[in-house]
mmCIF file of C-alpha atoms and ligand atoms in Angstrom:
data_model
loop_
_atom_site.group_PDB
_atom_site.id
_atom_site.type_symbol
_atom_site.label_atom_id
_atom_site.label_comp_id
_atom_site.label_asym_id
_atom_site.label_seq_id
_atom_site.Cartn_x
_atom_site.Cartn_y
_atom_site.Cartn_z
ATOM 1 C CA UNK A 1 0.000 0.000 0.000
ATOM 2 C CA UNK A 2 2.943 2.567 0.737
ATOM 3 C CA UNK A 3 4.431 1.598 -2.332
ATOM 4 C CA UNK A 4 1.447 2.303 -4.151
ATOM 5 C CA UNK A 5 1.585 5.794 -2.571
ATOM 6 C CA UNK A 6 4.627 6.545 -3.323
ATOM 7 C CA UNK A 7 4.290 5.523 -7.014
ATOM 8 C CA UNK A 8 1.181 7.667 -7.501
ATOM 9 C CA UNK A 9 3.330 10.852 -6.145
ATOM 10 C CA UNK A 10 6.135 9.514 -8.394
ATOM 11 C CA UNK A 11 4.217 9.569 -11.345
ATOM 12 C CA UNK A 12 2.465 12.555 -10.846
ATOM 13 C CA UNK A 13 5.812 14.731 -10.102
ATOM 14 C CA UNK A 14 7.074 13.100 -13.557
ATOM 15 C CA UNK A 15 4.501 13.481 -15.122
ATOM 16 C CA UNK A 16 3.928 17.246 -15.000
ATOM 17 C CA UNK A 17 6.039 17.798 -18.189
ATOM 18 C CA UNK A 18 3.150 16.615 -20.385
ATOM 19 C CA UNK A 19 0.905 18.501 -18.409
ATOM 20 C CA UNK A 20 0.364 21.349 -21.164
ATOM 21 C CA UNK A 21 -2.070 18.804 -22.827
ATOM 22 C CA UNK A 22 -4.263 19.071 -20.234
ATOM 23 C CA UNK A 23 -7.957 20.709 -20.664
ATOM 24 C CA UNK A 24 -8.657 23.324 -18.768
ATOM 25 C CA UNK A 25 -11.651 21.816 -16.931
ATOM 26 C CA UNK A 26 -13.547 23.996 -14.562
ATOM 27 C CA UNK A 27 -15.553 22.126 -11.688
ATOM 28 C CA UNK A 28 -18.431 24.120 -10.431
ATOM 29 C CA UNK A 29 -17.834 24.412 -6.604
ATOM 30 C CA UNK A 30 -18.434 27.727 -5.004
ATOM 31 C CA UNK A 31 -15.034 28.860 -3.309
ATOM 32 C CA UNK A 32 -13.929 32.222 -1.650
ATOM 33 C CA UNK A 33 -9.935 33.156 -0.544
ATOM 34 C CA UNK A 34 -10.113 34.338 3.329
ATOM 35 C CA UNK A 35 -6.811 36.029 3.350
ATOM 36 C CA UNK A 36 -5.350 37.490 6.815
ATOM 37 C CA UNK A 37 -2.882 39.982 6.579
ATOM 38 C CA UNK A 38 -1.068 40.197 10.018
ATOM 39 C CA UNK A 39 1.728 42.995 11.007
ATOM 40 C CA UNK A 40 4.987 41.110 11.173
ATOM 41 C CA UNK A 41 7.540 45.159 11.164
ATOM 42 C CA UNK A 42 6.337 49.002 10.368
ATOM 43 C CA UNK A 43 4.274 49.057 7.658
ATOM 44 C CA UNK A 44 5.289 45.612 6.729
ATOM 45 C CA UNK A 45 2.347 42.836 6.572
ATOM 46 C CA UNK A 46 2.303 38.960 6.050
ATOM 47 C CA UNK A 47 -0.331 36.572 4.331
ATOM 48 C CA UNK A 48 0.956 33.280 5.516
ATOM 49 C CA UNK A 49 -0.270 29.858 3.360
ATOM 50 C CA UNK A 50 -1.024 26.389 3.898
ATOM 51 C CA UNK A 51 1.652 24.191 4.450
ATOM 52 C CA UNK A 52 -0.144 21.269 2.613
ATOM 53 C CA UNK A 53 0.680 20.632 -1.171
ATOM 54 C CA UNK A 54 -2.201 21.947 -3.530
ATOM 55 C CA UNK A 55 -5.550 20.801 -2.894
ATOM 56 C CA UNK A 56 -8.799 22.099 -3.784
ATOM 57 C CA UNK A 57 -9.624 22.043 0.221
ATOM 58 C CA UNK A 58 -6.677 25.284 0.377
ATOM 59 C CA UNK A 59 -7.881 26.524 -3.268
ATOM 60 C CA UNK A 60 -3.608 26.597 -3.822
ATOM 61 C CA UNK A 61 -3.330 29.552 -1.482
ATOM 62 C CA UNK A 62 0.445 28.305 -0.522
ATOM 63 C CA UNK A 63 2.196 30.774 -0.634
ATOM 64 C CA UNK A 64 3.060 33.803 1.561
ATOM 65 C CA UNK A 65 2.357 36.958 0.082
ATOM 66 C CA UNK A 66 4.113 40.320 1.569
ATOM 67 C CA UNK A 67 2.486 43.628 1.361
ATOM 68 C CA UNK A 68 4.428 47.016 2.092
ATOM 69 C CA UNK A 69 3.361 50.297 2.837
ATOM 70 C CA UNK A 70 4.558 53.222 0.623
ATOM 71 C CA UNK A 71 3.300 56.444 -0.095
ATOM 72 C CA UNK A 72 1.460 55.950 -3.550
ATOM 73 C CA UNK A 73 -0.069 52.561 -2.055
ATOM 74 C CA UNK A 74 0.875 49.233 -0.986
ATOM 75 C CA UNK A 75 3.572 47.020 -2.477
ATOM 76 C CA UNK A 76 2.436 43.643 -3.199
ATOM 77 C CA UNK A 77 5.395 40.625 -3.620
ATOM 78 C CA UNK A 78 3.731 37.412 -5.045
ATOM 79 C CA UNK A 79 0.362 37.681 -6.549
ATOM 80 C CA UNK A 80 -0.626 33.899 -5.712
ATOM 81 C CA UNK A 81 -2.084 30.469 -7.389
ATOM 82 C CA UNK A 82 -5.000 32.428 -9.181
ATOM 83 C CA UNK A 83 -7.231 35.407 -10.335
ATOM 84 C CA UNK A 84 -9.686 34.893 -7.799
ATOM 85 C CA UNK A 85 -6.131 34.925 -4.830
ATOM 86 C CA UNK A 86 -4.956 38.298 -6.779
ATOM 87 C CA UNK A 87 -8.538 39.948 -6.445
ATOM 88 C CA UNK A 88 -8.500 39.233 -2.467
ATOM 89 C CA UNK A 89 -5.285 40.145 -2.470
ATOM 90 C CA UNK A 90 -5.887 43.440 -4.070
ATOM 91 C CA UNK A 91 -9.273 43.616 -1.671
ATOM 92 C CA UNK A 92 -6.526 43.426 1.176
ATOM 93 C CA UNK A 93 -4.570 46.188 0.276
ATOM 94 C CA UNK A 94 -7.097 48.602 -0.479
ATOM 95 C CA UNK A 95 -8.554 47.603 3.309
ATOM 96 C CA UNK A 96 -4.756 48.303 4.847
ATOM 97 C CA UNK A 97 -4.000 51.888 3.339
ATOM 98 C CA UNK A 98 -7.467 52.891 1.084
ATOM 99 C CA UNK A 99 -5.017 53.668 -1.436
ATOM 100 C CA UNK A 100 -4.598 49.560 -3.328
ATOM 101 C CA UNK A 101 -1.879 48.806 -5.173
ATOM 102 C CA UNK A 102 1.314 50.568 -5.450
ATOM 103 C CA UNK A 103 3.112 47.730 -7.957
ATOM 104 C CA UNK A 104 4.117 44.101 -7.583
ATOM 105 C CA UNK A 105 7.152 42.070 -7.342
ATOM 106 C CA UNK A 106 7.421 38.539 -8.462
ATOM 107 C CA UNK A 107 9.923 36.517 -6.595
ATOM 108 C CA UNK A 108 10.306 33.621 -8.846
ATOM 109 C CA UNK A 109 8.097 32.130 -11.307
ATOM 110 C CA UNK A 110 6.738 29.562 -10.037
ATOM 111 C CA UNK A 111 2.599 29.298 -10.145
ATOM 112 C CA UNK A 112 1.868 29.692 -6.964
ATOM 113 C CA UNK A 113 3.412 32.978 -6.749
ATOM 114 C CA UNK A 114 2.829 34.888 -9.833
ATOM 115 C CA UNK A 115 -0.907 33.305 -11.580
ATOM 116 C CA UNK A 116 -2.740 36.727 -9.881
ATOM 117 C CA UNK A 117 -1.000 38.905 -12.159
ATOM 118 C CA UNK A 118 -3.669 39.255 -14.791
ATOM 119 C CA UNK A 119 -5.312 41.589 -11.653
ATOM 120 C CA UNK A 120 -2.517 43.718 -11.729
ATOM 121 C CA UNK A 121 -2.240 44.258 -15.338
ATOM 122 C CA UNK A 122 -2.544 47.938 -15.178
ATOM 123 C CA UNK A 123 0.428 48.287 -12.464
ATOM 124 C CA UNK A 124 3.869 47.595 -12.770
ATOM 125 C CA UNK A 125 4.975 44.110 -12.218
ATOM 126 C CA UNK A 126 8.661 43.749 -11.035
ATOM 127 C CA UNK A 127 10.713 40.643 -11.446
ATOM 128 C CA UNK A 128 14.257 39.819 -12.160
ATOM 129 C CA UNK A 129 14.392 39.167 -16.248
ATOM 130 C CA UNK A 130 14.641 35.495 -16.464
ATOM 131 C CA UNK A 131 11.884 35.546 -14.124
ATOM 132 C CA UNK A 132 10.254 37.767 -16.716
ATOM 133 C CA UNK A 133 10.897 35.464 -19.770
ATOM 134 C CA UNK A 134 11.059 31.988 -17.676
ATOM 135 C CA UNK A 135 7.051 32.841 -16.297
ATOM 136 C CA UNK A 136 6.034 33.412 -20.749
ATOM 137 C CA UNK A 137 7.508 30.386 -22.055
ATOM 138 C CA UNK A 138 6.271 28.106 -18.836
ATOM 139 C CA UNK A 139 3.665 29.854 -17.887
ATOM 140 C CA UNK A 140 0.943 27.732 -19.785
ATOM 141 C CA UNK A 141 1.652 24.748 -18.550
ATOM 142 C CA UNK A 142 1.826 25.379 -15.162
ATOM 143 C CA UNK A 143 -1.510 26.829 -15.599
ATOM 144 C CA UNK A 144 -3.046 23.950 -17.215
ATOM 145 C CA UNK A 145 -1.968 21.810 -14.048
ATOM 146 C CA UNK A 146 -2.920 23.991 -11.887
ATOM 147 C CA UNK A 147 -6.432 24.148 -13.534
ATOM 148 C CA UNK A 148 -6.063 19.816 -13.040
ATOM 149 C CA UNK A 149 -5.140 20.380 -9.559
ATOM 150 C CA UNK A 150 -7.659 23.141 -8.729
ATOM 151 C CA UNK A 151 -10.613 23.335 -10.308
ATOM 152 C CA UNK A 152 -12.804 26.351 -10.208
ATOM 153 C CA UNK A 153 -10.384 28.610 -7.867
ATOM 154 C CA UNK A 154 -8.566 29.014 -11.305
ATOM 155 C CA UNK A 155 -11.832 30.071 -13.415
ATOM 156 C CA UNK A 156 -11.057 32.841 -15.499
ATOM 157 C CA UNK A 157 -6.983 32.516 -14.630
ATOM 158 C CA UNK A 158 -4.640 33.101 -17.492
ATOM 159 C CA UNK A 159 -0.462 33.480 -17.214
ATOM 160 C CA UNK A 160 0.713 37.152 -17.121
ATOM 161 C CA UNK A 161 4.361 37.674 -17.151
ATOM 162 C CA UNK A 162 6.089 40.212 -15.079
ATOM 163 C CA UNK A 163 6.403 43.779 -17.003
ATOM 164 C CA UNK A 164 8.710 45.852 -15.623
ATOM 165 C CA UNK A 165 12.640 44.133 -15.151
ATOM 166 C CA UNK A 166 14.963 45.015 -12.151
ATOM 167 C CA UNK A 167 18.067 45.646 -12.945
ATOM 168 C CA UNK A 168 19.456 48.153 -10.494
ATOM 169 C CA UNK A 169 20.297 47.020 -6.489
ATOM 170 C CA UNK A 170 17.932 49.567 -4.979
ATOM 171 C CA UNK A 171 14.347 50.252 -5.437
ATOM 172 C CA UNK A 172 12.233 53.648 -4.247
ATOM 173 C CA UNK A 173 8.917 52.935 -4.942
ATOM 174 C CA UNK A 174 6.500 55.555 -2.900
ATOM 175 C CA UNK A 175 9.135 56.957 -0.643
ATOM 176 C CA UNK A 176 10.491 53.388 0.370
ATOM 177 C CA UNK A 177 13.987 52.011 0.394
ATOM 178 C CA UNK A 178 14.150 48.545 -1.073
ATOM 179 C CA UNK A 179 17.157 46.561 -1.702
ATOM 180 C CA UNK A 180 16.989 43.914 -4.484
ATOM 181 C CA UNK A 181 19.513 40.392 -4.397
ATOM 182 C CA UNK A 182 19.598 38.699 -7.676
ATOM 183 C CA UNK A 183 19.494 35.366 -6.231
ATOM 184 C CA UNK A 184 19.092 31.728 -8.170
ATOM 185 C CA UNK A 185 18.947 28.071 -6.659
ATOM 186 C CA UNK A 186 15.495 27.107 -5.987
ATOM 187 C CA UNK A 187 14.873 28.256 -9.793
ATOM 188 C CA UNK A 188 17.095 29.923 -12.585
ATOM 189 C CA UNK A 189 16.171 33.463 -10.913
ATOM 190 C CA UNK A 190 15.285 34.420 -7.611
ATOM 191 C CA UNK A 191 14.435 37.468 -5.716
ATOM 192 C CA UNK A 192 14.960 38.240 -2.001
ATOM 193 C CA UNK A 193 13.851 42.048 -1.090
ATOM 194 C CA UNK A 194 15.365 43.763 1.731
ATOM 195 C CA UNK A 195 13.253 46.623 3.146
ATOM 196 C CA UNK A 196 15.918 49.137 4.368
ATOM 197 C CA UNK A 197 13.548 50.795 6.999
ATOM 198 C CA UNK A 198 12.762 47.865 9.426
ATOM 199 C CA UNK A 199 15.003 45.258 7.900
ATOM 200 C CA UNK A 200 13.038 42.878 6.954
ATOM 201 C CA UNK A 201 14.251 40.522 4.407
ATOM 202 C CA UNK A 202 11.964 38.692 1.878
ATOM 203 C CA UNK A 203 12.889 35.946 0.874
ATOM 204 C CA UNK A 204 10.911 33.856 -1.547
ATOM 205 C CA UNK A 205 11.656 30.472 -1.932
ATOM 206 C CA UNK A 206 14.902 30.486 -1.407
ATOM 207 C CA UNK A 207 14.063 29.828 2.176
ATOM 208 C CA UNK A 208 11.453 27.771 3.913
ATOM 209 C CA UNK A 209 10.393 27.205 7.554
ATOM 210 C CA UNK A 210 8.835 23.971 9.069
ATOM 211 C CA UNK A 211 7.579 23.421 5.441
ATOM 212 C CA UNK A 212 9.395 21.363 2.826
ATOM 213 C CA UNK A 213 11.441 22.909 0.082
ATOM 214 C CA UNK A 214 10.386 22.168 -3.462
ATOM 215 C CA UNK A 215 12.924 21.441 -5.918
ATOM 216 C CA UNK A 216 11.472 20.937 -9.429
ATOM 217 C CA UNK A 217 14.039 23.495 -11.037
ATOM 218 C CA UNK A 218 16.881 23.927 -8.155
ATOM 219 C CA UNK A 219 20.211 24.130 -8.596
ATOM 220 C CA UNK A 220 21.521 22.430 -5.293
ATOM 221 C CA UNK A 221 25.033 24.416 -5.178
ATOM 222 C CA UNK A 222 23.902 27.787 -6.674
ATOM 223 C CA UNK A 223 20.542 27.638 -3.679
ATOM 224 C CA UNK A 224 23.006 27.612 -1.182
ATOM 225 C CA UNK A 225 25.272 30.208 -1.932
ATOM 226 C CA UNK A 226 22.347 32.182 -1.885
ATOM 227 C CA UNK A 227 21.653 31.371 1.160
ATOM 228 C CA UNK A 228 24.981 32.454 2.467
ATOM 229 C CA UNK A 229 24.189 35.589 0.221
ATOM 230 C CA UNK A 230 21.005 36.251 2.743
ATOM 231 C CA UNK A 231 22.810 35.582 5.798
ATOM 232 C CA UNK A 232 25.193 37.740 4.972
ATOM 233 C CA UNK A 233 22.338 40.783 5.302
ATOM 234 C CA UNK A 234 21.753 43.109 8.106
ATOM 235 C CA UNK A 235 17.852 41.621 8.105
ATOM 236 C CA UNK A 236 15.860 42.065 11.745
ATOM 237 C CA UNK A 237 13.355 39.270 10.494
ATOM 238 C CA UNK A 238 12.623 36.837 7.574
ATOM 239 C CA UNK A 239 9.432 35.895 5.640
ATOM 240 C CA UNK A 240 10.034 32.737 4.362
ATOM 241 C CA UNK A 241 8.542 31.810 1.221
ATOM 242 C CA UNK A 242 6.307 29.054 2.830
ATOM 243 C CA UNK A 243 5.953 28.880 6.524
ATOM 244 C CA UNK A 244 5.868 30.860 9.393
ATOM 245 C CA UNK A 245 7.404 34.714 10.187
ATOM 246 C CA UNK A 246 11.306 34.002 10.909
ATOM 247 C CA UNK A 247 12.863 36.321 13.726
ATOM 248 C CA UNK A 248 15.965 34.134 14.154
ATOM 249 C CA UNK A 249 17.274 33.096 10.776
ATOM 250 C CA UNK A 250 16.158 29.774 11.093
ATOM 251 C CA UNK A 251 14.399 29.464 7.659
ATOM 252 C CA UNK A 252 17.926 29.864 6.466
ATOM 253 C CA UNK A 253 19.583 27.242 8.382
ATOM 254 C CA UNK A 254 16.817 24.711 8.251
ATOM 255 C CA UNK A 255 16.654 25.169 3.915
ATOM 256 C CA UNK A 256 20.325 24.995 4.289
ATOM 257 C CA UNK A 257 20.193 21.538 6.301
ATOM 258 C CA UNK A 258 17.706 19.841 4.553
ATOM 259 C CA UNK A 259 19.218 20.541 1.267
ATOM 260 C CA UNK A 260 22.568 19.117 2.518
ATOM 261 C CA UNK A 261 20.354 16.124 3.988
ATOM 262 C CA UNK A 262 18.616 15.621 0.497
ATOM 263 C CA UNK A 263 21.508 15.199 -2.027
ATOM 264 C CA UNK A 264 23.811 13.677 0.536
ATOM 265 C CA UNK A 265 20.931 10.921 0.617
ATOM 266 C CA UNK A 266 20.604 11.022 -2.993
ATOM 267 C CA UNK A 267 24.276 10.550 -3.540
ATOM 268 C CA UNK A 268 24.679 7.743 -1.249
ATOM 269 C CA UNK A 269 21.571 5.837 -2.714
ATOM 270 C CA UNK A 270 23.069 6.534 -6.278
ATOM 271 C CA UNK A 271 26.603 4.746 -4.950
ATOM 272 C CA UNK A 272 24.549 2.131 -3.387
ATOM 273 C CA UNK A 273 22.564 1.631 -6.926
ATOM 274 C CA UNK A 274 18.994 1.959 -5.101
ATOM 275 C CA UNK A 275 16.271 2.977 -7.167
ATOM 276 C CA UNK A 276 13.835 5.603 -6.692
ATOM 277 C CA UNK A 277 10.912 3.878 -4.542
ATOM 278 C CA UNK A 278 13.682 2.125 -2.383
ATOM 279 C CA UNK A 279 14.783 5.651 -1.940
ATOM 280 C CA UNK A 280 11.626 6.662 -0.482
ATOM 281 C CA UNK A 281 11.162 4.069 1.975
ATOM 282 C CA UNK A 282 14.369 5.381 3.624
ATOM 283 C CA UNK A 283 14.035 6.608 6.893
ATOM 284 C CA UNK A 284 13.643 10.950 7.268
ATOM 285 C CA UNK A 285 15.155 12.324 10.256
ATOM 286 C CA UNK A 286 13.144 13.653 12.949
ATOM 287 C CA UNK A 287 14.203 17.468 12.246
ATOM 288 C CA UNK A 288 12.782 17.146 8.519
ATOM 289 C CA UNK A 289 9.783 14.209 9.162
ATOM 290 C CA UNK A 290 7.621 16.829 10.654
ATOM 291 C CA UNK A 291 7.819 19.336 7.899
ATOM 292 C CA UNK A 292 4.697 20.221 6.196
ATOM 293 C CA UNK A 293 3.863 18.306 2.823
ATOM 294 C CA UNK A 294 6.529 15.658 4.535
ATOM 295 C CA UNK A 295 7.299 13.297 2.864
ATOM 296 C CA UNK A 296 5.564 13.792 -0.325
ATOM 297 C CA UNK A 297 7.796 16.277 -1.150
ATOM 298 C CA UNK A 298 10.722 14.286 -0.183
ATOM 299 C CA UNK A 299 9.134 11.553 -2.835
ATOM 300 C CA UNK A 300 8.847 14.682 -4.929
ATOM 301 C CA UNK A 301 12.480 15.721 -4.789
ATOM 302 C CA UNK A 302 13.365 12.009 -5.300
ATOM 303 C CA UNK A 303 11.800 12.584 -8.810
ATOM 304 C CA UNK A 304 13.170 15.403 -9.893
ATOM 305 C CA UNK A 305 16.705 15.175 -8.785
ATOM 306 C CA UNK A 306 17.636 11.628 -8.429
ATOM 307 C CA UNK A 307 17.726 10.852 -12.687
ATOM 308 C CA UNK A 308 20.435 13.355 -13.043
ATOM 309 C CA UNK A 309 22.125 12.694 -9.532
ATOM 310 C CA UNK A 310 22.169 8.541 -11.112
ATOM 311 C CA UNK A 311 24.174 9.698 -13.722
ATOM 312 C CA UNK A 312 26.944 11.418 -12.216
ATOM 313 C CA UNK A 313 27.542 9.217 -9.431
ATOM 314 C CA UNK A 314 29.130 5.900 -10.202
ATOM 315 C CA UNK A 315 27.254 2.811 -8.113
ATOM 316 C CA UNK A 316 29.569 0.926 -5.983
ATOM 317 C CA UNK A 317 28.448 -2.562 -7.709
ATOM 318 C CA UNK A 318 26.427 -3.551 -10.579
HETATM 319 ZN ZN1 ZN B 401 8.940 28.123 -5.735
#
């Protein structure tokens, strides 16, 4: 029966590739976002997601969302899973300063973070410029599954790249003081934001707290030199891409160790010539096993990593 399990996640997580030939079916269940924006530094507020995988019970809302006060309105960074999640979230910034939004910045392209665009069509839409260009040539078919995943929280959602590149280190945007890090690791491009004023660092999903990182486009070496990158910055507090506020820098350490944890296991079971589902029945240590989405997305990461990990690593026997 695990076995089973563990094949089903298996061929799900390889089989997103061919997910652009999905139809974009539409199930007729009446759903509503309830986002809560709480005050995590001045002027500074958090939208914190489900630490479950995507499921039609958490409509795909994820993802933390941040949402900064400036002077011309508030600065969004993610737009979420959908148009319906971008349309609360622009609901919640009119609430916190009457004025909506002042722009957006996309941390990375992944669909959970950038699908609410289409709502902010008329503003500008920040990213890094592979984020830009990565979000229009995938952006379709990560729609399509999400639409498979989803259902009806994605009626009416189409792909919207970002519109506006960053390409300087600083950003004022209505009187406030950002700093930009072109990061990569957890994809080809990401973003971490660091507000000057209350130093709060934003870090995408390049960091994760008591939720498991994802993996379908990292770069293993290049993710943690990033995160040395962040460490390295004068921040008072962290919001982790998934998971809860950070105030000690433990979403860095915790990515940090679980990455080391997940290829050192993958390298091992490569030299021992294991294949992927004996992989997954290994034991996960205690610090990761509790993780949300544990261990699916350890099954998950198994997928995606282990082919090319096989290859380079020469099995002890054959
Ligand atoms: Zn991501």
């Amino acid at each position: 029966m695990t076995h089973i399990t563990r094949r089903a996640v298996l061929g799900a997580a390889v089989g997103t590739a061919a997910s652009g030939l999905a139809p974009r079916t539409v199930f007729a269940n009446p759903t509503s976002y309830e986002l809560k924006p709480f005050s995590v530094a001045d002027g500074i507020w958090m939208i914190e997601g489900s630490r479950d995988y995507f499921s039609r019970e958490n409509g795909g809302a994820i993802v933390n969302c941040a949402l900064i006060d400036t002077d011309i309105g508030i600065l969004i960074v993610d737009s979420g899973p959908s148009k319906k999640y971008g349309e609360a979230l622009l609901d919640v910034a009119r609430g916190l300063n009457g004025r909506g939004a002042a722009g957006v910045m996309i941390t990375h392209h992944h669909p959970d973070h950038f699908l609410g665009n289409q709502v902010f069509a008329d503003n500008l839409i920040y990213a890094l410029p592979e984020t830009r260009a990565l979000a229009a040539s995938e952006g379709d078919g990560f729609a399509d599954n999400m639409y498979r995943l989803l259902g009806d929280w994605m009626r009416g959602t189409e792909p919207l790249p970002p519109n506006k590149d960053i390409t300087s280190s600083f950003l004022t945007i209505g009187g406030r003081k950002l700093k930009t890090l072109p990061l990569a690791g957890h994809t080809g491009a990401d973003l971490a934001i660091l507000d000057e004023k209350t130093g709060t660092l934003i870090a995408g999903d390049l960091a994760f707290l008591d939720r498991a990182p994802t993996t379908p486009h990292a770069d293993l070496a290049m993710w943690r030199d990033a995160l040395t990158d962040m460490s390295q910055q004068q921040s008072s507090s962290i919001i982790p891409g998934h998971g809860p506020i950070d105030r000690t820098g433990t979403s860095l350490t915790q990515t940090r160790a679980y990455l080391d944890w997940l290829e050192a296991t993958l390298k091992r079971s490569a030299g021992e010539g294991l294949d992927m589902v004996e992989i997954m029945d290994l034991p996960i240590p205690e610090e990761f096993s509790g993780m949300g989405s544990m261990p699916q997305e350890f099954y998950r990461s198994v997928a995606h990593l282990y082919p090319d990990i096989e290859r380079t690593v020469m099995p002890l026997s054959q």
